[in-house]
Amino acid sequence: MMTSTIDEQLLQHIEEKFQYKRNLAKHRERELFGVFEQALTDEERVLLKFLYAYMPLHDLADYDGEFFLAHVRRTLQTRELVPWGSRIPDYMFMNFVLPYRVNNENIDGNREVIFHELYGRVKDKSMKDAILETNYWCHEKATYVGTDQRTVSPLNLMRTALGRCGEQSTLAVAALRSLGIPARQCYTPRWAHCDSNHAWVEAWADGEWYFLGACEPEGRLNEGWFKAPSRRAMLVNTRVSADYNGPEETCSNHPWYTEINLLGNYALHKTITIKVVNEKGKPTPAEVHFQMYNFAEFYSVSTLPTDENGVVKFTTGYGDLLIHVRNDQGYSYRKISVGEADVFEVAIESNLDHAGALDWDMVPPPEIPDKSDDMMTDEERHSNDNRVQHGTATRAAFVDTFWNAEQAEALAQELGLPAERVWKILQTARGNSPEIASFLQEQTPRHGEWALKLLESLREKDLQDTMVPSLVDHLEGALPYRDRAMEESLFVPYVLCPRVHFEMIAPYRTFFQQEISDADKVLYTEKPQALAERLAQEIKIVNDLDRYTGMAAPEGTFALKCADRLSRDICFVAMARSLGIPARLEPLNALPQYWQAGEWHDASFHTERQEAGAAPVEAAGGCIQFSRSDNEGEQEAAYYQNFTIARLENGVYRTLTFPFGEKDVYDKPIEVMSGEYRLTTGTRLSDGTVLVRLSCFTVPVGDVALVPIVFRKEEVHVPVLGTVTEEQWRVITEAAALEIPQQGLVLAWLDPEREPSKHIARELRELKSELDEWGGRIALMVEEQRNRGEFNMEGLPIRTSYDEDAEGACLQAIQPSITEWNGQEYPLVLIVDQQYRIRYQSQGYKLGIGADIVKTVKNM
């Protein structure tokens, strides 16, 4: 029995934290803890307490004890059933099989569903082969697409067949755990050499951890397109919801979860020491943020406290970091190059003055070629290609069951709705299209176009996992307030729409409308601030307990009477909308606001007990007005792509949340809170280095700060990397009928099912206007064995073609002219000028290839 193998200290930790959570959740005592009155085995009781002890606060708010007990029992049954169950150590089982949650997804009963689909395919296999087979199954269920930060549940990913890497890896981990195989989601929180991150999976088999690309199967373990970029990582980590004491290094030892450093499995690394001193040069304890440049901001990939002597150690890659330190004496930061020393000293200052601009070159770890002789064999690649092709066809057959344009048009005619708008909604809903169509069929005859308007107010992902009961609750709960004197442009997004932030949409209007007395409804409508004061009194704020904030559903927050600040603020907005009061989270700072007397007002929770170290809820306002620099040929400013602004709050800079890629930022006052700010601009070079400029400025109370956006300029050199001979070009021309126009030719071989090739297609679409203006041709090629489905040409530059490279003839012909390509890293991108000279080459995963193409063709 497992309880006999758990040491007393861990059992004591579990009991103490269980009791703490139970006290926090006292307002849901019966719903959550009534299950302990049932007949439980000692093992069930300990494992159930373990889940509660480290459970996020929002799960205590949104789910009931019966769900967690059923999960424990299902997991124990699986352990007994699978052939490898008895070989899994108890600590491994508790930390990497038992947890019901992988990331910040909406949890569901996926274990039973997945087990029944998969068990027959793996029950007679070894653990390693079962892991491979599970990933083939995952590939049949989903492929990559970039989406917003909300993580959908595994069952919903299976319903829509599309998801970002974080969602694909959540599905793969859930699938492996459903079979009793230990698994964990691994992240590089940010790449150093390009502006993104990536998530994949590690699975344990017979005493060893292996990595795999979720939903992107290979013929063996420890393979994946991300293998090469992972050798340039500065950090690879995973989160364990426990007081974990495994063999890995801890890179964030939080009281309620543990982040462990897995970088040693992938990249060259070293352990550095940070020594923090005060203004007199004496050691002082502090909080240390290890920050990387990515998405035009400095992002903390790990935050660690020093010891009493101001010392902390961190294992990382051989690139550049920004070390930001703070304590109650002040703050400071220093750019370091990891390879230059073992110990770095940072001095805290009480009045840090960075007047003017600071220029830094942030250099990523160098590319490291794979020197392994153990490459996949042709037989392994061929077998894997066949399995992937089968999986693609299986998924495509499922996608064919989604509602199509003809069905959408028929529904629109039946309901008297605009066909184009109905099709856009149903096409976006994908596997949830029957649910959305059912909602329209039920509600349009009763409420006319308002049902469609509600759907149009949602985000794309909402249409894919919001069910009819939730939609009906929000539609019928909002329409009684339509007769209030407000414009539709105010009513639809701030009353009708249920989406507040990135929480899971759930029904809440009926609940709040029944919960709030008639007298209070009148009071809150006349004085919305009174609603904020009520929540300030009733809801206890508990920050720094969960890794992710703002996850709780509004009804759960209200019932639990305990939440992180963002979940409380979401609850305020939801309650206000339930009473017909326009409300929102202000876009830049996510502050809760209500509409009254023709303007937005901050909801003040001044009676709440401010958590230690928290930023003030309110601050006086000011404005920022950006201007263009006078530098000739300056790149266009785009938020999160090459510039951001951040406000100094309690000794650290918090980036403001403008929309991603926002370019309309010049010559207009932008309302912000007053205070100290920092403008970060970056010019990303082709090798991954970033030319950074930091400019600090102050936004005065009630005044405008005039801020020029200035970029450091890159000196562009377009070398000749090789030459294509006449004979090579003859073979290529015969195979693909290609010719080089006056402006040049982009040649790219893709693996369309893999994330890196999907990124370059996205970038080409985003840069369509620049590439159309260039006028050259873009020839996208795919080898026969990788041509697994239709390729979407919509939105690509007008001179783009997509052709099959029969038997790889074109690729074989040009290979003698390209350098350092192992034949397995896609996309392979070349730019050839009119003199048949190769002026650019890139292979494998890299974000920013599209920008490289534009830069190259303009300067060659």
PDB file of C-alpha atoms in Angstrom, residues 372-545:
ATOM      1  CA  SER A 372      25.266  12.434 -32.630  1.00  0.00           C
ATOM      2  CA  ASP A 373      25.831   9.510 -34.964  1.00  0.00           C
ATOM      3  CA  ASP A 374      22.585   7.944 -33.801  1.00  0.00           C
ATOM      4  CA  MET A 375      20.333   9.499 -36.450  1.00  0.00           C
ATOM      5  CA  MET A 376      16.996   8.000 -37.367  1.00  0.00           C
ATOM      6  CA  THR A 377      17.314   5.337 -40.025  1.00  0.00           C
ATOM      7  CA  ASP A 378      15.562   5.548 -43.385  1.00  0.00           C
ATOM      8  CA  GLU A 379      13.344   2.688 -42.267  1.00  0.00           C
ATOM      9  CA  GLU A 380      12.318   4.547 -39.107  1.00  0.00           C
ATOM     10  CA  ARG A 381      11.605   7.732 -41.070  1.00  0.00           C
ATOM     11  CA  HIS A 382       9.592   5.880 -43.708  1.00  0.00           C
ATOM     12  CA  SER A 383       7.542   4.048 -41.099  1.00  0.00           C
ATOM     13  CA  ASN A 384       6.917   7.276 -39.210  1.00  0.00           C
ATOM     14  CA  ASP A 385       5.932   9.117 -42.402  1.00  0.00           C
ATOM     15  CA  ASN A 386       3.313   6.449 -43.082  1.00  0.00           C
ATOM     16  CA  ARG A 387       1.913   6.686 -39.568  1.00  0.00           C
ATOM     17  CA  VAL A 388       1.819  10.484 -39.720  1.00  0.00           C
ATOM     18  CA  GLN A 389       0.066  10.377 -43.095  1.00  0.00           C
ATOM     19  CA  HIS A 390      -2.504   7.976 -41.667  1.00  0.00           C
ATOM     20  CA  GLY A 391      -3.000  10.222 -38.635  1.00  0.00           C
ATOM     21  CA  THR A 392      -3.465  13.287 -40.818  1.00  0.00           C
ATOM     22  CA  ALA A 393      -6.090  11.482 -42.884  1.00  0.00           C
ATOM     23  CA  THR A 394      -7.875  10.301 -39.727  1.00  0.00           C
ATOM     24  CA  ARG A 395      -8.004  13.838 -38.367  1.00  0.00           C
ATOM     25  CA  ALA A 396      -9.107  15.239 -41.726  1.00  0.00           C
ATOM     26  CA  ALA A 397     -12.003  12.770 -41.819  1.00  0.00           C
ATOM     27  CA  PHE A 398     -13.101  14.010 -38.402  1.00  0.00           C
ATOM     28  CA  VAL A 399     -12.809  17.650 -39.472  1.00  0.00           C
ATOM     29  CA  ASP A 400     -15.045  16.836 -42.446  1.00  0.00           C
ATOM     30  CA  THR A 401     -17.858  16.222 -39.954  1.00  0.00           C
ATOM     31  CA  PHE A 402     -17.830  19.887 -38.871  1.00  0.00           C
ATOM     32  CA  TRP A 403     -20.560  22.145 -40.212  1.00  0.00           C
ATOM     33  CA  ASN A 404     -19.798  23.380 -43.729  1.00  0.00           C
ATOM     34  CA  ALA A 405     -20.670  26.538 -45.645  1.00  0.00           C
ATOM     35  CA  GLU A 406     -23.740  24.972 -47.286  1.00  0.00           C
ATOM     36  CA  GLN A 407     -25.191  23.916 -43.933  1.00  0.00           C
ATOM     37  CA  ALA A 408     -24.460  27.356 -42.504  1.00  0.00           C
ATOM     38  CA  GLU A 409     -26.194  29.067 -45.410  1.00  0.00           C
ATOM     39  CA  ALA A 410     -29.262  26.830 -45.027  1.00  0.00           C
ATOM     40  CA  LEU A 411     -29.407  27.612 -41.305  1.00  0.00           C
ATOM     41  CA  ALA A 412     -29.072  31.332 -41.972  1.00  0.00           C
ATOM     42  CA  GLN A 413     -31.928  31.234 -44.487  1.00  0.00           C
ATOM     43  CA  GLU A 414     -34.085  29.264 -42.057  1.00  0.00           C
ATOM     44  CA  LEU A 415     -33.497  31.827 -39.306  1.00  0.00           C
ATOM     45  CA  GLY A 416     -33.427  34.954 -41.467  1.00  0.00           C
ATOM     46  CA  LEU A 417     -29.834  35.781 -40.506  1.00  0.00           C
ATOM     47  CA  PRO A 418     -26.945  37.038 -42.683  1.00  0.00           C
ATOM     48  CA  ALA A 419     -25.341  33.924 -44.181  1.00  0.00           C
ATOM     49  CA  GLU A 420     -21.792  35.287 -44.167  1.00  0.00           C
ATOM     50  CA  ARG A 421     -21.911  36.087 -40.453  1.00  0.00           C
ATOM     51  CA  VAL A 422     -23.452  32.737 -39.537  1.00  0.00           C
ATOM     52  CA  TRP A 423     -20.825  30.844 -41.548  1.00  0.00           C
ATOM     53  CA  LYS A 424     -17.995  32.805 -39.922  1.00  0.00           C
ATOM     54  CA  ILE A 425     -19.270  31.801 -36.477  1.00  0.00           C
ATOM     55  CA  LEU A 426     -19.836  28.124 -37.318  1.00  0.00           C
ATOM     56  CA  GLN A 427     -16.550  27.814 -39.181  1.00  0.00           C
ATOM     57  CA  THR A 428     -14.706  29.201 -36.152  1.00  0.00           C
ATOM     58  CA  ALA A 429     -16.594  26.867 -33.790  1.00  0.00           C
ATOM     59  CA  ARG A 430     -15.205  23.788 -35.590  1.00  0.00           C
ATOM     60  CA  GLY A 431     -16.180  20.656 -33.644  1.00  0.00           C
ATOM     61  CA  ASN A 432     -18.442  22.734 -31.424  1.00  0.00           C
ATOM     62  CA  SER A 433     -20.443  23.891 -34.465  1.00  0.00           C
ATOM     63  CA  PRO A 434     -23.435  21.615 -33.728  1.00  0.00           C
ATOM     64  CA  GLU A 435     -23.707  23.173 -30.257  1.00  0.00           C
ATOM     65  CA  ILE A 436     -23.509  26.720 -31.636  1.00  0.00           C
ATOM     66  CA  ALA A 437     -26.007  25.920 -34.397  1.00  0.00           C
ATOM     67  CA  SER A 438     -28.388  24.471 -31.805  1.00  0.00           C
ATOM     68  CA  PHE A 439     -28.145  27.686 -29.775  1.00  0.00           C
ATOM     69  CA  LEU A 440     -28.987  29.779 -32.838  1.00  0.00           C
ATOM     70  CA  GLN A 441     -31.887  27.497 -33.746  1.00  0.00           C
ATOM     71  CA  GLU A 442     -33.340  27.721 -30.237  1.00  0.00           C
ATOM     72  CA  GLN A 443     -32.778  31.379 -29.490  1.00  0.00           C
ATOM     73  CA  THR A 444     -33.089  33.261 -32.777  1.00  0.00           C
ATOM     74  CA  PRO A 445     -36.894  32.756 -33.039  1.00  0.00           C
ATOM     75  CA  ARG A 446     -37.202  34.177 -29.495  1.00  0.00           C
ATOM     76  CA  HIS A 447     -34.619  36.949 -29.541  1.00  0.00           C
ATOM     77  CA  GLY A 448     -33.843  37.656 -33.182  1.00  0.00           C
ATOM     78  CA  GLU A 449     -30.330  38.730 -34.096  1.00  0.00           C
ATOM     79  CA  TRP A 450     -29.237  39.117 -30.473  1.00  0.00           C
ATOM     80  CA  ALA A 451     -28.240  35.454 -30.285  1.00  0.00           C
ATOM     81  CA  LEU A 452     -25.861  35.990 -33.189  1.00  0.00           C
ATOM     82  CA  LYS A 453     -24.563  39.238 -31.683  1.00  0.00           C
ATOM     83  CA  LEU A 454     -23.754  37.418 -28.452  1.00  0.00           C
ATOM     84  CA  LEU A 455     -21.717  34.842 -30.375  1.00  0.00           C
ATOM     85  CA  GLU A 456     -19.928  37.584 -32.295  1.00  0.00           C
ATOM     86  CA  SER A 457     -18.901  39.234 -29.024  1.00  0.00           C
ATOM     87  CA  LEU A 458     -16.887  36.151 -28.022  1.00  0.00           C
ATOM     88  CA  ARG A 459     -13.308  35.208 -28.808  1.00  0.00           C
ATOM     89  CA  GLU A 460     -12.606  32.437 -31.295  1.00  0.00           C
ATOM     90  CA  LYS A 461     -11.738  29.917 -28.610  1.00  0.00           C
ATOM     91  CA  ASP A 462     -14.953  30.675 -26.710  1.00  0.00           C
ATOM     92  CA  LEU A 463     -16.992  29.509 -29.682  1.00  0.00           C
ATOM     93  CA  GLN A 464     -15.199  26.180 -29.495  1.00  0.00           C
ATOM     94  CA  ASP A 465     -15.904  25.250 -25.882  1.00  0.00           C
ATOM     95  CA  THR A 466     -18.932  27.211 -24.670  1.00  0.00           C
ATOM     96  CA  MET A 467     -22.089  25.132 -24.390  1.00  0.00           C
ATOM     97  CA  VAL A 468     -25.772  26.010 -24.906  1.00  0.00           C
ATOM     98  CA  PRO A 469     -26.672  26.379 -21.181  1.00  0.00           C
ATOM     99  CA  SER A 470     -23.964  29.001 -20.695  1.00  0.00           C
ATOM    100  CA  LEU A 471     -24.935  30.879 -23.837  1.00  0.00           C
ATOM    101  CA  VAL A 472     -28.628  30.879 -22.896  1.00  0.00           C
ATOM    102  CA  ASP A 473     -27.837  32.093 -19.379  1.00  0.00           C
ATOM    103  CA  HIS A 474     -25.885  35.055 -20.752  1.00  0.00           C
ATOM    104  CA  LEU A 475     -28.313  35.939 -23.519  1.00  0.00           C
ATOM    105  CA  GLU A 476     -31.473  35.798 -21.434  1.00  0.00           C
ATOM    106  CA  GLY A 477     -29.700  37.329 -18.445  1.00  0.00           C
ATOM    107  CA  ALA A 478     -28.550  40.368 -20.437  1.00  0.00           C
ATOM    108  CA  LEU A 479     -31.434  41.221 -22.779  1.00  0.00           C
ATOM    109  CA  PRO A 480     -33.801  42.557 -20.059  1.00  0.00           C
ATOM    110  CA  TYR A 481     -31.340  45.449 -19.668  1.00  0.00           C
ATOM    111  CA  ARG A 482     -31.300  46.326 -23.369  1.00  0.00           C
ATOM    112  CA  ASP A 483     -33.991  48.961 -22.882  1.00  0.00           C
ATOM    113  CA  ARG A 484     -31.661  51.056 -20.720  1.00  0.00           C
ATOM    114  CA  ALA A 485     -30.447  54.186 -22.438  1.00  0.00           C
ATOM    115  CA  MET A 486     -27.089  52.979 -23.747  1.00  0.00           C
ATOM    116  CA  GLU A 487     -25.558  52.595 -27.191  1.00  0.00           C
ATOM    117  CA  GLU A 488     -25.287  49.126 -28.661  1.00  0.00           C
ATOM    118  CA  SER A 489     -21.510  49.681 -28.872  1.00  0.00           C
ATOM    119  CA  LEU A 490     -21.543  49.837 -25.073  1.00  0.00           C
ATOM    120  CA  PHE A 491     -24.192  47.188 -24.410  1.00  0.00           C
ATOM    121  CA  VAL A 492     -22.743  44.375 -26.532  1.00  0.00           C
ATOM    122  CA  PRO A 493     -19.118  44.242 -25.293  1.00  0.00           C
ATOM    123  CA  TYR A 494     -19.701  45.374 -21.699  1.00  0.00           C
ATOM    124  CA  VAL A 495     -23.112  43.934 -20.764  1.00  0.00           C
ATOM    125  CA  LEU A 496     -24.098  41.198 -23.215  1.00  0.00           C
ATOM    126  CA  CYS A 497     -20.649  39.634 -23.630  1.00  0.00           C
ATOM    127  CA  PRO A 498     -19.754  37.120 -20.884  1.00  0.00           C
ATOM    128  CA  ARG A 499     -16.015  37.198 -21.614  1.00  0.00           C
ATOM    129  CA  VAL A 500     -14.111  39.318 -19.059  1.00  0.00           C
ATOM    130  CA  HIS A 501     -10.468  38.213 -19.204  1.00  0.00           C
ATOM    131  CA  PHE A 502      -9.123  34.694 -19.902  1.00  0.00           C
ATOM    132  CA  GLU A 503     -11.312  32.735 -17.482  1.00  0.00           C
ATOM    133  CA  MET A 504     -13.411  29.797 -18.678  1.00  0.00           C
ATOM    134  CA  ILE A 505     -16.873  31.043 -19.645  1.00  0.00           C
ATOM    135  CA  ALA A 506     -19.532  29.579 -17.373  1.00  0.00           C
ATOM    136  CA  PRO A 507     -23.119  30.574 -16.576  1.00  0.00           C
ATOM    137  CA  TYR A 508     -23.346  33.126 -13.781  1.00  0.00           C
ATOM    138  CA  ARG A 509     -26.125  35.653 -14.539  1.00  0.00           C
ATOM    139  CA  THR A 510     -29.054  33.646 -13.225  1.00  0.00           C
ATOM    140  CA  PHE A 511     -27.095  32.872 -10.061  1.00  0.00           C
ATOM    141  CA  PHE A 512     -26.236  36.507  -9.337  1.00  0.00           C
ATOM    142  CA  GLN A 513     -29.672  37.801 -10.275  1.00  0.00           C
ATOM    143  CA  GLN A 514     -31.181  35.403  -7.718  1.00  0.00           C
ATOM    144  CA  GLU A 515     -28.474  35.941  -5.123  1.00  0.00           C
ATOM    145  CA  ILE A 516     -28.668  39.760  -5.047  1.00  0.00           C
ATOM    146  CA  SER A 517     -31.679  41.268  -3.331  1.00  0.00           C
ATOM    147  CA  ASP A 518     -33.959  43.679  -5.170  1.00  0.00           C
ATOM    148  CA  ALA A 519     -32.891  46.509  -2.872  1.00  0.00           C
ATOM    149  CA  ASP A 520     -29.211  45.830  -3.601  1.00  0.00           C
ATOM    150  CA  LYS A 521     -29.893  45.659  -7.321  1.00  0.00           C
ATOM    151  CA  VAL A 522     -31.258  49.193  -7.192  1.00  0.00           C
ATOM    152  CA  LEU A 523     -28.353  50.350  -5.018  1.00  0.00           C
ATOM    153  CA  TYR A 524     -25.655  48.849  -7.236  1.00  0.00           C
ATOM    154  CA  THR A 525     -27.264  50.157 -10.416  1.00  0.00           C
ATOM    155  CA  GLU A 526     -27.318  53.686  -9.005  1.00  0.00           C
ATOM    156  CA  LYS A 527     -23.930  53.344  -7.299  1.00  0.00           C
ATOM    157  CA  PRO A 528     -21.758  50.550  -8.773  1.00  0.00           C
ATOM    158  CA  GLN A 529     -19.012  51.438  -6.330  1.00  0.00           C
ATOM    159  CA  ALA A 530     -21.202  49.941  -3.599  1.00  0.00           C
ATOM    160  CA  LEU A 531     -20.865  46.544  -5.308  1.00  0.00           C
ATOM    161  CA  ALA A 532     -17.075  46.844  -5.177  1.00  0.00           C
ATOM    162  CA  GLU A 533     -17.279  47.709  -1.484  1.00  0.00           C
ATOM    163  CA  ARG A 534     -19.407  44.633  -0.844  1.00  0.00           C
ATOM    164  CA  LEU A 535     -16.877  42.356  -2.553  1.00  0.00           C
ATOM    165  CA  ALA A 536     -14.040  44.053  -0.688  1.00  0.00           C
ATOM    166  CA  GLN A 537     -15.777  43.095   2.563  1.00  0.00           C
ATOM    167  CA  GLU A 538     -16.868  39.578   1.598  1.00  0.00           C
ATOM    168  CA  ILE A 539     -14.000  38.174  -0.480  1.00  0.00           C
ATOM    169  CA  LYS A 540     -10.645  37.483   1.124  1.00  0.00           C
ATOM    170  CA  ILE A 541      -7.722  38.208  -1.197  1.00  0.00           C
ATOM    171  CA  VAL A 542      -5.087  35.473  -1.270  1.00  0.00           C
ATOM    172  CA  ASN A 543      -2.344  36.197  -3.788  1.00  0.00           C
ATOM    173  CA  ASP A 544       0.839  34.231  -4.457  1.00  0.00           C
ATOM    174  CA  LEU A 545      -0.863  30.898  -3.864  1.00  0.00           C
TER     175      LEU A 545
END
